[in-house]
């Protein structure tokens, strides 16, 4: 019962703050909203019993990515970018079309889900997965994926240096 | 947990990737050497790529597997591997002139090698997760390559558009991956077979997942309606990068689609083929129509590439039958003809500077007859006219399409081919029938690296036309699923 | 609480992210939208992982986080250099390339 | 004795060598060297064919086929396509026409093109054309024929637009291109259909299949024939795909003579003859072919009357004559069609070369109204031209008489008097414009004040040779009144089992033929004579009359006394009709349709590329729309 209440509170916070990300006029507010979304998402993970994921959600997303965003927004010190919500009628049409399409995609997804799992869906039992199992899994069966991520990060770092550097 | 079984890594299965990455990292350090030395960087870059051909006899008929089956080399992936090596070699040859005195040559080769490693992983991966990660490696290095030679606003714009749309498409791809995982409980190709999934009553979700994955791959091959980034990105990027971008990622993505297709075709005919049919027909129609209006060479080639993808997708439709060999043959020819045509753009932009319009080709036949001849061969081959490889590529594709009963698509394809003749021949007419305005001159007629390479490409295409059947029979994938 | 709840939440998050990609012009916000979409995917993975009683889904989440980090690094570098050149982050002002 | 037939490939390789050598030396060779190499290449091929001829004739009739397989191109299941050459009597005739006319035109061009900046390029294209034409003619299967087919098309565009500084030339090249694509689409689809149905493209194998029981529905065969007919109509400029040919006259005159009169445009007729086994199975296609041929013939003859440009007159006349060949093929008289083809190749080549000489002499003047009295100044040209015109019109002892009569007889025999009348009317019209052309350009008073150029020997002798051939080639049509003429019996092995559609002709039929022939011959002579006289004597009046046609009063006042009736009844309506034909039908309807197709695809292209607005948002929208559409498709199909 209490879990349900927590879930609903968290999801309301998440949706509202996610809407905030895309509706805030100032970029810095958007980033703060994203921070809020991430945190509530971490809460949802905890609710599901995926503690390790929740932990990494906070460390990686909140601790690294969001901070990086904040850093760049402050670095650029953008003042004059206000009110860029679409006003041009062509943009407006295409945007509303896109929004409808996205809604359609989500509806189809939901419909497919109902088709696939006609029964109400098994409850998700919070069963903690230990760090050890996860680490063994990661370093054994998914070793290649892990190595690939390291290559990706290297390429990303070199690329960022190459692009971000001043002429 | 104590008796945990360690998986068989089999490091050889990622041998080419390791070599590429090691060499790429070495290239990063070339800055430390005097500037004069980095001028000759393209030579080791090419030699290393050549060295990768030694893996061929090693992997042939061996079905080398590694990382718990996440990587597997069979003869089909070997063929894709060869195609990728050809594409990368051509890209290095094309960029040679640009990089001669560029201080960022080392980084360029690093990124090219990383992209190459990612693509080789894509063609050998048997796990959708590995596919996703290697695709990301490829994308990240391509984003940077597109905007690397920051010449102006156009290039930056191309990069940012490509980047934003690319991340959007990876997010969609990933959503599809998640749905497939949810529906089947696994991401390994071998567990995507029918029995596993239908027992879970999850087919609807699974199909949507596959559609989203196909959308992500469709973005990489620039198939309608996921194509719109392509002309802009090609135009903004440096010509040699555009040549690479227009051929290599398509090969890798087609390898993945090929594997998916091999699985999907076995148990469901209508559902997913409908998607491919729409993609194929749309690409052929839209690509060819849009190419009619283009005045810039690169944009025209971009749309023509979109149209070519439409033809190749017909091969996907009929995979278990003769489609596989036809598709591979088409890709083989495509590498030479499409990259060759981009090579002409590299050549012209070097002579003229800046973006190349079709009218800039005027008088090429008089100034540089061999280059013009090569371009004419590329165009004729792209148009699919007999003595070239392009004809046979189309012929086999259409034939297998008809045999499998996709008559409607093939008819659209034939009509689209007829339309496409118009813009391909416009290039030939510009070269042979228009005069160059006074004052402009072509460079020296002495031996030059790039024209020689282009001529070789043209020669290869003509040879393809003559030995097509033998090539095709050797391309027949040996293994049966 | 069934899997429907979590998946529904994830789909809504995905939709919000996708919508953000269409209604905003600021490149930074576009990047944020993509992040939202990736987070939605993560939630789907974790939910299915719990539903299927497997670990794989959770491991994928780690990898996706790293991918997101790499993408953000490149993306922000692009943002910075774009801002230097265009003096704006408005994506709708960047349409030199067309037709 | 060495067997020439084993060296068959030399036929193609000799001209190809010319192309290669001249290409290598495009910047180095002087005009003389280039022209010698080019002419030698074609001449040696001609010589080789002549060496081949005795060997060919020494064989018994049923074995008169040389075939060589050079290389197995590809084999796929039962389908096997070779690069193989097939020389039977049909292709031998074609080879002889191509090489003979081609050789003379090469020689002629040496002087005609002298001093042109693109001299070397011109000869390379010309040789290349010969190569592709020989491939087309000698191919032993449809696909290789298609290679040659496209190759000659390519050379044709290159040569039409040879003087590309002229905008009209570039436009003409484009028009030819667009129209021919329609035909090519038919050709490709036809080949595909044949591959699917019969699993072979080899002519000999197709014939075998046709002769054995095959159990394929005649409608499928008919569809394949119809598709190939569309291809043939495109290449041979048949109504309504003829519009490109008159415009193709923008190219240099030797090109018009070689490609657009004597050889390439006849490829359609050749193709139809090649697939005659198929046609004989699907007989319901034949009336279509006859209809196409006769409509074209009549229509083009009417149009030719209204033309002012000497080359356009000849171009329309070519269209008309090819219409005759189609009519012959459609009547089942393939040999008559081929006979007319050969004869036409010779005399139309002659006419174009003569026209070229005239244009050359008059410093580029092409308007026949401004010519006149040339017979005094250019006697050699005038005489040969007259022979050509008489052959074209079908005056008795000349080749055109025999060939045209054979065609008309074929139409009469298969379809009766009504269609014969159409053909006959066309023949009269032909005589009419021949007379007009000669009367206006060569006889009467001279309008041209400048002194004409003298005609060089290299230009004169080809004319004389051709004129001689045009005069005597009719011998091949002897003996007159049987089906078994010399020519026909030579060709017969190529059409075994085909021509016996029509039973042996009885003696009364011979009488009919004779009567028809005499009627036609006399009428034609009368018409050409009257017209020539009318135009040469009353030139001013006719011209003024044509000029002022709409004003009826003036027209009556200035009407010709002698030829008033003829004027009122024939010329006035005809003039209007011809003007309508060439202006209205050509420019409005057909050009409109052709340009319209182009325009529609252009507009569509414009629309498609305007989607490419440059906004990232649009691109992503297209992406997500694709995802939605595909998901809906998949779920919809999944639900069943």
PDB file of C-alpha atoms in Angstrom, chain D residues 70 102 113 156 168 282 387 419 546 573:
ATOM      1  CA  UNK D  70      33.016 -15.801 -77.385  1.00  0.00           C
ATOM      2  CA  UNK D 102      28.770   3.482 -93.015  1.00  0.00           C
ATOM      3  CA  UNK D 113      33.759  17.838 -91.109  1.00  0.00           C
ATOM      4  CA  UNK D 156      23.106   8.998 -81.179  1.00  0.00           C
ATOM      5  CA  UNK D 168      18.408  23.559 -79.931  1.00  0.00           C
ATOM      6  CA  UNK D 282       0.851 -14.376 -81.318  1.00  0.00           C
ATOM      7  CA  UNK D 387      17.918   9.448-108.522  1.00  0.00           C
ATOM      8  CA  UNK D 419      -5.388  -0.832 -96.088  1.00  0.00           C
ATOM      9  CA  UNK D 546       1.524  29.065 -99.149  1.00  0.00           C
ATOM     10  CA  UNK D 573      -6.328  21.314 -97.206  1.00  0.00           C
TER      11      UNK D 573
END
